[in-house]
PDB file of C-alpha atoms in Angstrom:
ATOM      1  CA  UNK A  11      -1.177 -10.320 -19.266  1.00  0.00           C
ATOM      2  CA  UNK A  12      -0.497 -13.682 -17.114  1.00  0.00           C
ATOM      3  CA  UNK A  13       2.016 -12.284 -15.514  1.00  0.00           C
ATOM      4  CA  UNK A  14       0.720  -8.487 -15.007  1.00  0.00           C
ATOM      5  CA  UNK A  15      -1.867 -10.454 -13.119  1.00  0.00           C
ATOM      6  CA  UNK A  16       0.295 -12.438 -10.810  1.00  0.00           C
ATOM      7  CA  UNK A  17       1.734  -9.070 -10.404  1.00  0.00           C
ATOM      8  CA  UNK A  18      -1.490  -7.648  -9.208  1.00  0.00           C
ATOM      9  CA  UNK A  19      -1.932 -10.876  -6.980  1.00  0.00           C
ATOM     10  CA  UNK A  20       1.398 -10.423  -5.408  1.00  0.00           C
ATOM     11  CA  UNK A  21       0.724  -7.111  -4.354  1.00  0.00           C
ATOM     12  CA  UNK A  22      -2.916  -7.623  -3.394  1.00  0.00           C
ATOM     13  CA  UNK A  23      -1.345 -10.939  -1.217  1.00  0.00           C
ATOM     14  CA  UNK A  24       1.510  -8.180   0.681  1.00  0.00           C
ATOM     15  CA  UNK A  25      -1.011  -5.608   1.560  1.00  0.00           C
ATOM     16  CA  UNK A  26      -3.308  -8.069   2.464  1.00  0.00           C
ATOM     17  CA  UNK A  27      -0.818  -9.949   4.958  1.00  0.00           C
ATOM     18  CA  UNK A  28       0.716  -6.084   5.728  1.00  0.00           C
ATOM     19  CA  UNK A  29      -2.829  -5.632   7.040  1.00  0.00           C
ATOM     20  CA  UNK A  30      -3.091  -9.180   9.648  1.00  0.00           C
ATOM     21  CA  UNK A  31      -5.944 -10.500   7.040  1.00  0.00           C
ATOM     22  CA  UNK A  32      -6.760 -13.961   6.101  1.00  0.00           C
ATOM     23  CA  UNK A  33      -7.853 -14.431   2.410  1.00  0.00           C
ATOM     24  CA  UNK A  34     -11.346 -14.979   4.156  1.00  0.00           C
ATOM     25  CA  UNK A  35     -11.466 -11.553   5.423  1.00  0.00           C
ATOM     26  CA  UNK A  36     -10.771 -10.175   2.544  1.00  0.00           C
ATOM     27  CA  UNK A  37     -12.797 -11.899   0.328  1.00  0.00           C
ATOM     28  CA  UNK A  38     -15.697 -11.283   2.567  1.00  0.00           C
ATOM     29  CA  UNK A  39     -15.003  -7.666   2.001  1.00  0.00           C
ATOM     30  CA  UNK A  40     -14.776  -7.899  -1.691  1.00  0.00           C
ATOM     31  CA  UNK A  41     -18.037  -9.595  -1.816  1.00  0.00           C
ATOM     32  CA  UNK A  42     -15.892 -12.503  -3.573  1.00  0.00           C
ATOM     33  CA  UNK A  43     -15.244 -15.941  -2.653  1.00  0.00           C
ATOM     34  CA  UNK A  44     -12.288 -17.644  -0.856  1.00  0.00           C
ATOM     35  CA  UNK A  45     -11.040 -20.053  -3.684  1.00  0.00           C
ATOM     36  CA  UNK A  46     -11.720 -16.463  -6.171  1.00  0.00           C
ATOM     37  CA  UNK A  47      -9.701 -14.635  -3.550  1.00  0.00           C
ATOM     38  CA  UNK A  48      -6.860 -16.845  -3.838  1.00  0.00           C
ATOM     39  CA  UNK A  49      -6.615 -17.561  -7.588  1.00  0.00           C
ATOM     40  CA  UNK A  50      -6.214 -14.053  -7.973  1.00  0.00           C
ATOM     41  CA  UNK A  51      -3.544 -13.657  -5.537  1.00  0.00           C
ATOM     42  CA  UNK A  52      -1.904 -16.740  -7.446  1.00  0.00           C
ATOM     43  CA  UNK A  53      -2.475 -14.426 -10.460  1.00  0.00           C
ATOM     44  CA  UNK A  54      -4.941 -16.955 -12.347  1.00  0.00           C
ATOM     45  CA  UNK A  55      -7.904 -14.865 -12.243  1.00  0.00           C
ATOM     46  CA  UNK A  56      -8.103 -11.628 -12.075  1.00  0.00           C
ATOM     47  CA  UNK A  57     -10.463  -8.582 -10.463  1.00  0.00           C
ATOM     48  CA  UNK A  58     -12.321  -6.207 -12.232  1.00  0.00           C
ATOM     49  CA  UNK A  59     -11.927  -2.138 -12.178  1.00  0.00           C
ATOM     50  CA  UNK A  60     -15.083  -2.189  -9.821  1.00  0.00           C
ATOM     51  CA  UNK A  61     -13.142  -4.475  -7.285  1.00  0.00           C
ATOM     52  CA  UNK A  62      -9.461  -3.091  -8.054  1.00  0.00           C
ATOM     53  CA  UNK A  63     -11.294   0.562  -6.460  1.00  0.00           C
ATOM     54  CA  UNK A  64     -12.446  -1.322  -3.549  1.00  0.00           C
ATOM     55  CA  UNK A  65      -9.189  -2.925  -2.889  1.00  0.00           C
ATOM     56  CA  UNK A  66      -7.100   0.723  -3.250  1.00  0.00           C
ATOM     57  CA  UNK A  67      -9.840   1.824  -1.213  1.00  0.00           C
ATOM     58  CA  UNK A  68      -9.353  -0.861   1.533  1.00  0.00           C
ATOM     59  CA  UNK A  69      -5.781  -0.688   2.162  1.00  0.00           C
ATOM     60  CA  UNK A  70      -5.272   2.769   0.786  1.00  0.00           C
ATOM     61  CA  UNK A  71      -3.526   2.446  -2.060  1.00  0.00           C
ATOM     62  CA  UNK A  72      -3.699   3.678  -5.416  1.00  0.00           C
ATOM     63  CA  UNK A  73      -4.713   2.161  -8.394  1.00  0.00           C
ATOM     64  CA  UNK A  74      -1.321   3.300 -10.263  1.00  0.00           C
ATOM     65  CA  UNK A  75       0.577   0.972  -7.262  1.00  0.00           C
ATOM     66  CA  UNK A  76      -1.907  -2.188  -7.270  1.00  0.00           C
ATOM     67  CA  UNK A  77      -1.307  -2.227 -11.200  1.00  0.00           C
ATOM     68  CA  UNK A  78       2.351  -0.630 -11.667  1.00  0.00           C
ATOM     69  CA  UNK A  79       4.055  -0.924  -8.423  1.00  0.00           C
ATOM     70  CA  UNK A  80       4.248   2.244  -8.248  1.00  0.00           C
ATOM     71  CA  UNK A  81       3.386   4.435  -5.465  1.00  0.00           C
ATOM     72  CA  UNK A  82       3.645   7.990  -6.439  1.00  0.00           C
ATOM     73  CA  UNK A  83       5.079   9.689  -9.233  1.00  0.00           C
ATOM     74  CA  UNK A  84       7.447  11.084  -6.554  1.00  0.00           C
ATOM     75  CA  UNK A  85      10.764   8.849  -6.804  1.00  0.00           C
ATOM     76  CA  UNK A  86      10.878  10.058  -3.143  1.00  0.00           C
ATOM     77  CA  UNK A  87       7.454   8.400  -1.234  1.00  0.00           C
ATOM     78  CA  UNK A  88       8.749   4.764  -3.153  1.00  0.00           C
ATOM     79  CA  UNK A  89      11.999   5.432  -0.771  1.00  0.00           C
ATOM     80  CA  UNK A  90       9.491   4.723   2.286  1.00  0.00           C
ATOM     81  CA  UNK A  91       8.241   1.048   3.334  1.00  0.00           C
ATOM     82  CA  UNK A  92       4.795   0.564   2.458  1.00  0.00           C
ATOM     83  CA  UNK A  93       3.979  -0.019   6.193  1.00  0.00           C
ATOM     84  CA  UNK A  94       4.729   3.784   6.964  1.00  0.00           C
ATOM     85  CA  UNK A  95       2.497   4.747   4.108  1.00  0.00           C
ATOM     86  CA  UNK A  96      -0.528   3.264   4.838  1.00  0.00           C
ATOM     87  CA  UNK A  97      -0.378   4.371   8.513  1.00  0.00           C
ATOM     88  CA  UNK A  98       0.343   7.760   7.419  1.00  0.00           C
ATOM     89  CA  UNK A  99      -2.791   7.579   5.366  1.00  0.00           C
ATOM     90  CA  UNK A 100      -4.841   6.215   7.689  1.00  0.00           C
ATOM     91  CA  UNK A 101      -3.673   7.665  10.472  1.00  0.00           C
ATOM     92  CA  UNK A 102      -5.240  10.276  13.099  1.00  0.00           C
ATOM     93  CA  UNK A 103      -4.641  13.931  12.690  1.00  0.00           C
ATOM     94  CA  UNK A 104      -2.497  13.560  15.570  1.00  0.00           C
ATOM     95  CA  UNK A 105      -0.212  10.956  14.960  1.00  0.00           C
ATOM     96  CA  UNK A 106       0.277  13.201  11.054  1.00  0.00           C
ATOM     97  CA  UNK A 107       1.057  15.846  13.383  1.00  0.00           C
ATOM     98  CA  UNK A 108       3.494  13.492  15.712  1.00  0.00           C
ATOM     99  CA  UNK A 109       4.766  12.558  11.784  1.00  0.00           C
ATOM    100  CA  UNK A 110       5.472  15.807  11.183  1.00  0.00           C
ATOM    101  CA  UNK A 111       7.688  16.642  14.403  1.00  0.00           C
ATOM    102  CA  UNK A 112       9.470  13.742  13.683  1.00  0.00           C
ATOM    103  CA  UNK A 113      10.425  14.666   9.807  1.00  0.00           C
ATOM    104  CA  UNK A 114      11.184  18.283  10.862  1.00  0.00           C
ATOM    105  CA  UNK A 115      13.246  17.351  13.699  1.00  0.00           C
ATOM    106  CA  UNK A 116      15.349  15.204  11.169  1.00  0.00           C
ATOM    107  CA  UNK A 117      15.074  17.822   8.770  1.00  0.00           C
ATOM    108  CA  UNK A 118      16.758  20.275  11.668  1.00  0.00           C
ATOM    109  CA  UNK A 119      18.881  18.319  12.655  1.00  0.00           C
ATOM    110  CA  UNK A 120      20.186  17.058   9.305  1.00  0.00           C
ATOM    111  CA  UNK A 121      20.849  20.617   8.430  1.00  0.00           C
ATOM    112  CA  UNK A 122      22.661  21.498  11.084  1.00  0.00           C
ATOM    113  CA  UNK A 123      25.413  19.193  10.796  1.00  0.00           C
ATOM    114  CA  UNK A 124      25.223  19.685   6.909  1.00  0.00           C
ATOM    115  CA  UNK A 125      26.136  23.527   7.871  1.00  0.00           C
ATOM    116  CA  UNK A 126      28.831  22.160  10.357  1.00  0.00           C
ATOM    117  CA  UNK A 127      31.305  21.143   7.665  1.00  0.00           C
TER     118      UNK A 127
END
């Protein structure tokens, strides 16, 4: 369990930095204190399933990725940064939209030369 929880810390400690917060910020989301804040990202405490929510909720993440380290069941979305997924989910309708030129221009584009040979 020791080191399931430094797992857990690890990735709390990424998103958190991912994110430009201080352990301060955080904790004062979380309701939690500082020196709690940091033993957990040290994995030598741990949160429980009330404040593991709040955290997927914060940086939009799921509970399956804070616990597993896994993203999706998709072996695809773990090929993308975790940056680029949490600005796709928190992004505006318009930047999905810009999101979606992008991929489709790729997608075009890719196909075209696959064609070509």
């Amino acid at each position: 369990m020791e080191n399931l929880n430094k797992l857990i810390g690890e990735r709390i400690a990424k998103l958190r930095k991912e994110n430009h917060m201080t352990q301060a910020m955080l904790a004062e989301k979380l309701n939690i204190s500082v020196r709690h804040c940091s033993a957990i990202e040290c994995g030598t405490a741990r949160l429980s399933i009330e404040k593991l929510i709040e955290v997927s909720d914060l940086f939009h993440v799921t509970l399956d990725y804070l616990i597993l380290g896994r993203r999706s069941s998709n072996k695809y979305i773990d090929l993308f940064p975790d940056s680029l997924i949490q600005s796709l989910q928190s992004g505006t309708d318009a930047e999905l939209d810009l999101f979606k030129q992008y991929i489709q221009m790729f997608h075009k584009i890719y196909s075209s030369k696959k064609d070509s040979k």
